[in-house]
Amino acid sequence: MNDEMRANVAAFEQTVRSSLALAATLGAAEWERPTDCPGWTVKDQFSHLVSVEASLLGDPVPEVEVPEFDHIRNDFARFLEAGVHARRSVPGPRVAAELADVLERRLAQLPGLDPDEPTTLPNGKQGTYALFMRFRAMDCWTHEQDVRRAVGRPGNLDAPAAGCFWDILAQGLPLVVARKAGAEPGQSVLFRISGPVERRVAVVVDGDGRGAFAGEVPDDATAELDMEWECYVRLTAGRCGPDAVEVRAKGDTELAGRVLAGMALTP
């Protein structure tokens, strides 16, 4: 493994082990609690993690007929749902045991993979397998946080995989400001994020209407958004709308509102 692959695999392993430790504390009713992912319970979240890693190991894809759920809106979502639906009759602890098994098999598999191997990333772009593992760490951590919110056990918010989440999704902030929110040339938006993960970045819109991160954070941004890290995560992961979180806006509050309304960056 190169350094990038090693770091991303370590972040992936840490968040999955954290999820498994959390699973060991869950009661029967908690496995069935709804989460911020439409249509998915706590157990479904774990089933999703199992099915993705099993598919990457080359395990057979479950042959099930997926019902026409309201939360399935495209073929990719239907593909992901198959592994979840196949385990809906399986008790939560057995799903967790299956996750523990696929984790160990993946950790045995990964050292033999070429970190520079070209692969299709979850965003549809081409990248290396090392970068693909950053996406896997991000995805597993995002679902861990879904479960923690559902069962009222916050934690691991500043995990190494949280850094993967920032690295991947923050790339979409210029698009949010310039395209989704329609900020005008010369306008800028400052994002100030606090909590266990702290970030302070600004997006500026150039004369052609394109957004980019400012080399230096301006003191007089057109709009400022101040929020806790978990609020940022929920918004950019598309887990809730701006009305569900506390965000402090300054400056052009109309622009700030449009930015918040367009913060979701996951499918």
mmCIF file with all atom_site columns, C-alpha atoms in Angstrom, residues 42-193:
data_model
loop_
_atom_site.group_PDB
_atom_site.id
_atom_site.type_symbol
_atom_site.label_atom_id
_atom_site.label_alt_id
_atom_site.label_comp_id
_atom_site.label_asym_id
_atom_site.label_entity_id
_atom_site.label_seq_id
_atom_site.pdbx_PDB_ins_code
_atom_site.Cartn_x
_atom_site.Cartn_y
_atom_site.Cartn_z
_atom_site.occupancy
_atom_site.B_iso_or_equiv
_atom_site.pdbx_formal_charge
_atom_site.auth_seq_id
_atom_site.auth_comp_id
_atom_site.auth_asym_id
_atom_site.auth_atom_id
_atom_site.pdbx_PDB_model_num
ATOM 1   C CA . VAL A 1 42  ? -30.877 1.162   11.880  1.00 0.00 ? 42  VAL A CA 1
ATOM 2   C CA . LYS A 1 43  ? -30.622 -2.475  10.786  1.00 0.00 ? 43  LYS A CA 1
ATOM 3   C CA . ASP A 1 44  ? -30.970 -1.454  7.135   1.00 0.00 ? 44  ASP A CA 1
ATOM 4   C CA . GLN A 1 45  ? -27.967 0.830   7.534   1.00 0.00 ? 45  GLN A CA 1
ATOM 5   C CA . PHE A 1 46  ? -25.855 -2.091  8.711   1.00 0.00 ? 46  PHE A CA 1
ATOM 6   C CA . SER A 1 47  ? -27.262 -4.283  5.934   1.00 0.00 ? 47  SER A CA 1
ATOM 7   C CA . HIS A 1 48  ? -26.161 -1.658  3.418   1.00 0.00 ? 48  HIS A CA 1
ATOM 8   C CA . LEU A 1 49  ? -22.602 -1.676  4.753   1.00 0.00 ? 49  LEU A CA 1
ATOM 9   C CA . VAL A 1 50  ? -22.526 -5.470  4.595   1.00 0.00 ? 50  VAL A CA 1
ATOM 10  C CA . SER A 1 51  ? -23.880 -5.668  1.046   1.00 0.00 ? 51  SER A CA 1
ATOM 11  C CA . VAL A 1 52  ? -21.464 -3.099  -0.392  1.00 0.00 ? 52  VAL A CA 1
ATOM 12  C CA . GLU A 1 53  ? -18.364 -4.701  1.108   1.00 0.00 ? 53  GLU A CA 1
ATOM 13  C CA . ALA A 1 54  ? -19.592 -8.185  0.187   1.00 0.00 ? 54  ALA A CA 1
ATOM 14  C CA . SER A 1 55  ? -20.006 -7.099  -3.428  1.00 0.00 ? 55  SER A CA 1
ATOM 15  C CA . LEU A 1 56  ? -16.460 -5.686  -3.425  1.00 0.00 ? 56  LEU A CA 1
ATOM 16  C CA . LEU A 1 57  ? -15.279 -9.099  -2.240  1.00 0.00 ? 57  LEU A CA 1
ATOM 17  C CA . GLY A 1 58  ? -17.052 -10.707 -5.175  1.00 0.00 ? 58  GLY A CA 1
ATOM 18  C CA . ASP A 1 59  ? -19.770 -12.408 -3.142  1.00 0.00 ? 59  ASP A CA 1
ATOM 19  C CA . PRO A 1 60  ? -22.934 -13.265 -5.116  1.00 0.00 ? 60  PRO A CA 1
ATOM 20  C CA . VAL A 1 61  ? -25.500 -10.476 -5.227  1.00 0.00 ? 61  VAL A CA 1
ATOM 21  C CA . PRO A 1 62  ? -28.725 -11.571 -3.473  1.00 0.00 ? 62  PRO A CA 1
ATOM 22  C CA . GLU A 1 63  ? -31.468 -12.458 -5.908  1.00 0.00 ? 63  GLU A CA 1
ATOM 23  C CA . VAL A 1 64  ? -34.490 -10.677 -4.481  1.00 0.00 ? 64  VAL A CA 1
ATOM 24  C CA . GLU A 1 65  ? -37.390 -8.792  -5.951  1.00 0.00 ? 65  GLU A CA 1
ATOM 25  C CA . VAL A 1 66  ? -37.228 -5.264  -4.608  1.00 0.00 ? 66  VAL A CA 1
ATOM 26  C CA . PRO A 1 67  ? -40.654 -3.692  -4.019  1.00 0.00 ? 67  PRO A CA 1
ATOM 27  C CA . GLU A 1 68  ? -41.533 -0.293  -5.457  1.00 0.00 ? 68  GLU A CA 1
ATOM 28  C CA . PHE A 1 69  ? -40.501 1.664   -2.371  1.00 0.00 ? 69  PHE A CA 1
ATOM 29  C CA . ASP A 1 70  ? -41.059 5.431   -2.463  1.00 0.00 ? 70  ASP A CA 1
ATOM 30  C CA . HIS A 1 71  ? -37.414 6.070   -1.567  1.00 0.00 ? 71  HIS A CA 1
ATOM 31  C CA . ILE A 1 72  ? -36.113 4.237   -4.656  1.00 0.00 ? 72  ILE A CA 1
ATOM 32  C CA . ARG A 1 73  ? -35.835 6.786   -7.444  1.00 0.00 ? 73  ARG A CA 1
ATOM 33  C CA . ASN A 1 74  ? -33.275 5.299   -9.854  1.00 0.00 ? 74  ASN A CA 1
ATOM 34  C CA . ASP A 1 75  ? -31.571 2.063   -10.891 1.00 0.00 ? 75  ASP A CA 1
ATOM 35  C CA . PHE A 1 76  ? -28.558 2.642   -8.635  1.00 0.00 ? 76  PHE A CA 1
ATOM 36  C CA . ALA A 1 77  ? -30.801 3.035   -5.588  1.00 0.00 ? 77  ALA A CA 1
ATOM 37  C CA . ARG A 1 78  ? -32.611 -0.163  -6.594  1.00 0.00 ? 78  ARG A CA 1
ATOM 38  C CA . PHE A 1 79  ? -29.278 -1.981  -6.832  1.00 0.00 ? 79  PHE A CA 1
ATOM 39  C CA . LEU A 1 80  ? -28.297 -0.801  -3.338  1.00 0.00 ? 80  LEU A CA 1
ATOM 40  C CA . GLU A 1 81  ? -31.707 -1.748  -1.963  1.00 0.00 ? 81  GLU A CA 1
ATOM 41  C CA . ALA A 1 82  ? -31.350 -5.388  -3.025  1.00 0.00 ? 82  ALA A CA 1
ATOM 42  C CA . GLY A 1 83  ? -28.705 -6.142  -0.409  1.00 0.00 ? 83  GLY A CA 1
ATOM 43  C CA . VAL A 1 84  ? -30.715 -4.319  2.226   1.00 0.00 ? 84  VAL A CA 1
ATOM 44  C CA . HIS A 1 85  ? -34.046 -5.952  1.381   1.00 0.00 ? 85  HIS A CA 1
ATOM 45  C CA . ALA A 1 86  ? -32.472 -9.419  1.354   1.00 0.00 ? 86  ALA A CA 1
ATOM 46  C CA . ARG A 1 87  ? -31.634 -8.983  5.047   1.00 0.00 ? 87  ARG A CA 1
ATOM 47  C CA . ARG A 1 88  ? -34.905 -7.457  6.284   1.00 0.00 ? 88  ARG A CA 1
ATOM 48  C CA . SER A 1 89  ? -35.932 -10.720 7.965   1.00 0.00 ? 89  SER A CA 1
ATOM 49  C CA . VAL A 1 90  ? -32.465 -11.226 9.498   1.00 0.00 ? 90  VAL A CA 1
ATOM 50  C CA . PRO A 1 91  ? -32.058 -10.186 13.165  1.00 0.00 ? 91  PRO A CA 1
ATOM 51  C CA . GLY A 1 92  ? -29.835 -7.159  13.762  1.00 0.00 ? 92  GLY A CA 1
ATOM 52  C CA . PRO A 1 93  ? -27.103 -9.007  15.694  1.00 0.00 ? 93  PRO A CA 1
ATOM 53  C CA . ARG A 1 94  ? -26.716 -11.466 12.819  1.00 0.00 ? 94  ARG A CA 1
ATOM 54  C CA . VAL A 1 95  ? -26.325 -8.589  10.361  1.00 0.00 ? 95  VAL A CA 1
ATOM 55  C CA . ALA A 1 96  ? -23.658 -7.098  12.629  1.00 0.00 ? 96  ALA A CA 1
ATOM 56  C CA . ALA A 1 97  ? -21.868 -10.462 12.752  1.00 0.00 ? 97  ALA A CA 1
ATOM 57  C CA . GLU A 1 98  ? -21.935 -10.558 8.961   1.00 0.00 ? 98  GLU A CA 1
ATOM 58  C CA . LEU A 1 99  ? -20.431 -7.059  8.866   1.00 0.00 ? 99  LEU A CA 1
ATOM 59  C CA . ALA A 1 100 ? -17.638 -8.168  11.197  1.00 0.00 ? 100 ALA A CA 1
ATOM 60  C CA . ASP A 1 101 ? -16.908 -11.072 8.850   1.00 0.00 ? 101 ASP A CA 1
ATOM 61  C CA . VAL A 1 102 ? -16.830 -9.010  5.654   1.00 0.00 ? 102 VAL A CA 1
ATOM 62  C CA . LEU A 1 103 ? -14.644 -6.397  7.361   1.00 0.00 ? 103 LEU A CA 1
ATOM 63  C CA . GLU A 1 104 ? -11.981 -8.982  8.179   1.00 0.00 ? 104 GLU A CA 1
ATOM 64  C CA . ARG A 1 105 ? -12.137 -10.408 4.668   1.00 0.00 ? 105 ARG A CA 1
ATOM 65  C CA . ARG A 1 106 ? -11.826 -6.942  3.144   1.00 0.00 ? 106 ARG A CA 1
ATOM 66  C CA . LEU A 1 107 ? -8.865  -6.098  5.355   1.00 0.00 ? 107 LEU A CA 1
ATOM 67  C CA . ALA A 1 108 ? -7.201  -9.306  4.176   1.00 0.00 ? 108 ALA A CA 1
ATOM 68  C CA . GLN A 1 109 ? -7.989  -8.475  0.539   1.00 0.00 ? 109 GLN A CA 1
ATOM 69  C CA . LEU A 1 110 ? -6.921  -4.818  0.432   1.00 0.00 ? 110 LEU A CA 1
ATOM 70  C CA . PRO A 1 111 ? -3.120  -5.203  0.864   1.00 0.00 ? 111 PRO A CA 1
ATOM 71  C CA . GLY A 1 112 ? -3.064  -7.234  -2.346  1.00 0.00 ? 112 GLY A CA 1
ATOM 72  C CA . LEU A 1 113 ? -4.803  -4.585  -4.426  1.00 0.00 ? 113 LEU A CA 1
ATOM 73  C CA . ASP A 1 114 ? -2.934  -1.998  -6.498  1.00 0.00 ? 114 ASP A CA 1
ATOM 74  C CA . PRO A 1 115 ? -3.628  1.431   -4.958  1.00 0.00 ? 115 PRO A CA 1
ATOM 75  C CA . ASP A 1 116 ? -3.029  3.057   -8.354  1.00 0.00 ? 116 ASP A CA 1
ATOM 76  C CA . GLU A 1 117 ? -5.452  0.800   -10.223 1.00 0.00 ? 117 GLU A CA 1
ATOM 77  C CA . PRO A 1 118 ? -7.923  2.920   -12.234 1.00 0.00 ? 118 PRO A CA 1
ATOM 78  C CA . THR A 1 119 ? -11.481 2.471   -11.041 1.00 0.00 ? 119 THR A CA 1
ATOM 79  C CA . THR A 1 120 ? -14.850 4.150   -11.292 1.00 0.00 ? 120 THR A CA 1
ATOM 80  C CA . LEU A 1 121 ? -15.591 6.214   -8.205  1.00 0.00 ? 121 LEU A CA 1
ATOM 81  C CA . PRO A 1 122 ? -19.056 6.498   -6.634  1.00 0.00 ? 122 PRO A CA 1
ATOM 82  C CA . ASN A 1 123 ? -19.410 9.970   -8.195  1.00 0.00 ? 123 ASN A CA 1
ATOM 83  C CA . GLY A 1 124 ? -19.036 8.447   -11.651 1.00 0.00 ? 124 GLY A CA 1
ATOM 84  C CA . LYS A 1 125 ? -15.553 9.838   -12.233 1.00 0.00 ? 125 LYS A CA 1
ATOM 85  C CA . GLN A 1 126 ? -12.370 7.864   -12.756 1.00 0.00 ? 126 GLN A CA 1
ATOM 86  C CA . GLY A 1 127 ? -9.781  7.644   -10.018 1.00 0.00 ? 127 GLY A CA 1
ATOM 87  C CA . THR A 1 128 ? -7.401  5.305   -8.240  1.00 0.00 ? 128 THR A CA 1
ATOM 88  C CA . TYR A 1 129 ? -8.380  2.513   -5.872  1.00 0.00 ? 129 TYR A CA 1
ATOM 89  C CA . ALA A 1 130 ? -6.695  4.467   -3.073  1.00 0.00 ? 130 ALA A CA 1
ATOM 90  C CA . LEU A 1 131 ? -9.139  7.295   -3.730  1.00 0.00 ? 131 LEU A CA 1
ATOM 91  C CA . PHE A 1 132 ? -11.993 4.803   -3.952  1.00 0.00 ? 132 PHE A CA 1
ATOM 92  C CA . MET A 1 133 ? -11.178 3.735   -0.383  1.00 0.00 ? 133 MET A CA 1
ATOM 93  C CA . ARG A 1 134 ? -11.536 7.349   0.730   1.00 0.00 ? 134 ARG A CA 1
ATOM 94  C CA . PHE A 1 135 ? -15.093 7.199   -0.593  1.00 0.00 ? 135 PHE A CA 1
ATOM 95  C CA . ARG A 1 136 ? -15.660 3.909   1.255   1.00 0.00 ? 136 ARG A CA 1
ATOM 96  C CA . ALA A 1 137 ? -14.445 5.458   4.517   1.00 0.00 ? 137 ALA A CA 1
ATOM 97  C CA . MET A 1 138 ? -16.687 8.478   3.956   1.00 0.00 ? 138 MET A CA 1
ATOM 98  C CA . ASP A 1 139 ? -19.741 6.348   3.180   1.00 0.00 ? 139 ASP A CA 1
ATOM 99  C CA . CYS A 1 140 ? -19.286 4.042   6.173   1.00 0.00 ? 140 CYS A CA 1
ATOM 100 C CA . TRP A 1 141 ? -18.776 6.991   8.512   1.00 0.00 ? 141 TRP A CA 1
ATOM 101 C CA . THR A 1 142 ? -21.830 8.805   7.160   1.00 0.00 ? 142 THR A CA 1
ATOM 102 C CA . HIS A 1 143 ? -23.987 5.755   7.861   1.00 0.00 ? 143 HIS A CA 1
ATOM 103 C CA . GLU A 1 144 ? -22.417 5.330   11.295  1.00 0.00 ? 144 GLU A CA 1
ATOM 104 C CA . GLN A 1 145 ? -23.534 8.868   12.097  1.00 0.00 ? 145 GLN A CA 1
ATOM 105 C CA . ASP A 1 146 ? -27.029 8.087   10.758  1.00 0.00 ? 146 ASP A CA 1
ATOM 106 C CA . VAL A 1 147 ? -27.254 5.228   13.241  1.00 0.00 ? 147 VAL A CA 1
ATOM 107 C CA . ARG A 1 148 ? -25.833 7.221   16.135  1.00 0.00 ? 148 ARG A CA 1
ATOM 108 C CA . ARG A 1 149 ? -28.406 9.973   15.661  1.00 0.00 ? 149 ARG A CA 1
ATOM 109 C CA . ALA A 1 150 ? -31.233 7.440   15.417  1.00 0.00 ? 150 ALA A CA 1
ATOM 110 C CA . VAL A 1 151 ? -30.344 5.712   18.680  1.00 0.00 ? 151 VAL A CA 1
ATOM 111 C CA . GLY A 1 152 ? -29.167 8.789   20.568  1.00 0.00 ? 152 GLY A CA 1
ATOM 112 C CA . ARG A 1 153 ? -25.535 7.708   20.970  1.00 0.00 ? 153 ARG A CA 1
ATOM 113 C CA . PRO A 1 154 ? -23.396 10.497  19.499  1.00 0.00 ? 154 PRO A CA 1
ATOM 114 C CA . GLY A 1 155 ? -19.714 9.831   18.968  1.00 0.00 ? 155 GLY A CA 1
ATOM 115 C CA . ASN A 1 156 ? -16.801 9.402   16.562  1.00 0.00 ? 156 ASN A CA 1
ATOM 116 C CA . LEU A 1 157 ? -17.624 12.743  14.936  1.00 0.00 ? 157 LEU A CA 1
ATOM 117 C CA . ASP A 1 158 ? -13.928 13.596  14.631  1.00 0.00 ? 158 ASP A CA 1
ATOM 118 C CA . ALA A 1 159 ? -12.854 10.193  13.300  1.00 0.00 ? 159 ALA A CA 1
ATOM 119 C CA . PRO A 1 160 ? -10.253 9.965   10.522  1.00 0.00 ? 160 PRO A CA 1
ATOM 120 C CA . ALA A 1 161 ? -13.138 9.209   8.149   1.00 0.00 ? 161 ALA A CA 1
ATOM 121 C CA . ALA A 1 162 ? -14.647 12.592  9.021   1.00 0.00 ? 162 ALA A CA 1
ATOM 122 C CA . GLY A 1 163 ? -11.644 14.058  7.232   1.00 0.00 ? 163 GLY A CA 1
ATOM 123 C CA . CYS A 1 164 ? -12.504 11.902  4.212   1.00 0.00 ? 164 CYS A CA 1
ATOM 124 C CA . PHE A 1 165 ? -16.041 13.289  4.334   1.00 0.00 ? 165 PHE A CA 1
ATOM 125 C CA . TRP A 1 166 ? -14.726 16.849  4.276   1.00 0.00 ? 166 TRP A CA 1
ATOM 126 C CA . ASP A 1 167 ? -12.167 16.191  1.537   1.00 0.00 ? 167 ASP A CA 1
ATOM 127 C CA . ILE A 1 168 ? -14.784 14.727  -0.796  1.00 0.00 ? 168 ILE A CA 1
ATOM 128 C CA . LEU A 1 169 ? -17.919 16.773  -0.194  1.00 0.00 ? 169 LEU A CA 1
ATOM 129 C CA . ALA A 1 170 ? -16.308 20.174  0.344   1.00 0.00 ? 170 ALA A CA 1
ATOM 130 C CA . GLN A 1 171 ? -15.332 20.042  -3.321  1.00 0.00 ? 171 GLN A CA 1
ATOM 131 C CA . GLY A 1 172 ? -18.992 20.655  -4.107  1.00 0.00 ? 172 GLY A CA 1
ATOM 132 C CA . LEU A 1 173 ? -19.309 23.928  -2.182  1.00 0.00 ? 173 LEU A CA 1
ATOM 133 C CA . PRO A 1 174 ? -18.274 26.128  -5.153  1.00 0.00 ? 174 PRO A CA 1
ATOM 134 C CA . LEU A 1 175 ? -21.043 24.485  -7.186  1.00 0.00 ? 175 LEU A CA 1
ATOM 135 C CA . VAL A 1 176 ? -23.542 25.096  -4.383  1.00 0.00 ? 176 VAL A CA 1
ATOM 136 C CA . VAL A 1 177 ? -22.696 28.796  -4.192  1.00 0.00 ? 177 VAL A CA 1
ATOM 137 C CA . ALA A 1 178 ? -22.352 29.600  -7.894  1.00 0.00 ? 178 ALA A CA 1
ATOM 138 C CA . ARG A 1 179 ? -24.904 27.299  -9.528  1.00 0.00 ? 179 ARG A CA 1
ATOM 139 C CA . LYS A 1 180 ? -27.433 26.135  -6.981  1.00 0.00 ? 180 LYS A CA 1
ATOM 140 C CA . ALA A 1 181 ? -27.620 29.415  -5.071  1.00 0.00 ? 181 ALA A CA 1
ATOM 141 C CA . GLY A 1 182 ? -26.991 31.606  -8.111  1.00 0.00 ? 182 GLY A CA 1
ATOM 142 C CA . ALA A 1 183 ? -24.477 33.919  -6.448  1.00 0.00 ? 183 ALA A CA 1
ATOM 143 C CA . GLU A 1 184 ? -23.473 36.769  -8.736  1.00 0.00 ? 184 GLU A CA 1
ATOM 144 C CA . PRO A 1 185 ? -19.925 37.547  -9.960  1.00 0.00 ? 185 PRO A CA 1
ATOM 145 C CA . GLY A 1 186 ? -17.920 39.152  -7.195  1.00 0.00 ? 186 GLY A CA 1
ATOM 146 C CA . GLN A 1 187 ? -20.057 37.718  -4.411  1.00 0.00 ? 187 GLN A CA 1
ATOM 147 C CA . SER A 1 188 ? -18.590 35.407  -1.787  1.00 0.00 ? 188 SER A CA 1
ATOM 148 C CA . VAL A 1 189 ? -19.838 33.065  0.931   1.00 0.00 ? 189 VAL A CA 1
ATOM 149 C CA . LEU A 1 190 ? -17.894 32.248  4.086   1.00 0.00 ? 190 LEU A CA 1
ATOM 150 C CA . PHE A 1 191 ? -18.439 28.865  5.733   1.00 0.00 ? 191 PHE A CA 1
ATOM 151 C CA . ARG A 1 192 ? -17.392 28.779  9.374   1.00 0.00 ? 192 ARG A CA 1
ATOM 152 C CA . ILE A 1 193 ? -17.677 25.286  10.876  1.00 0.00 ? 193 ILE A CA 1
#
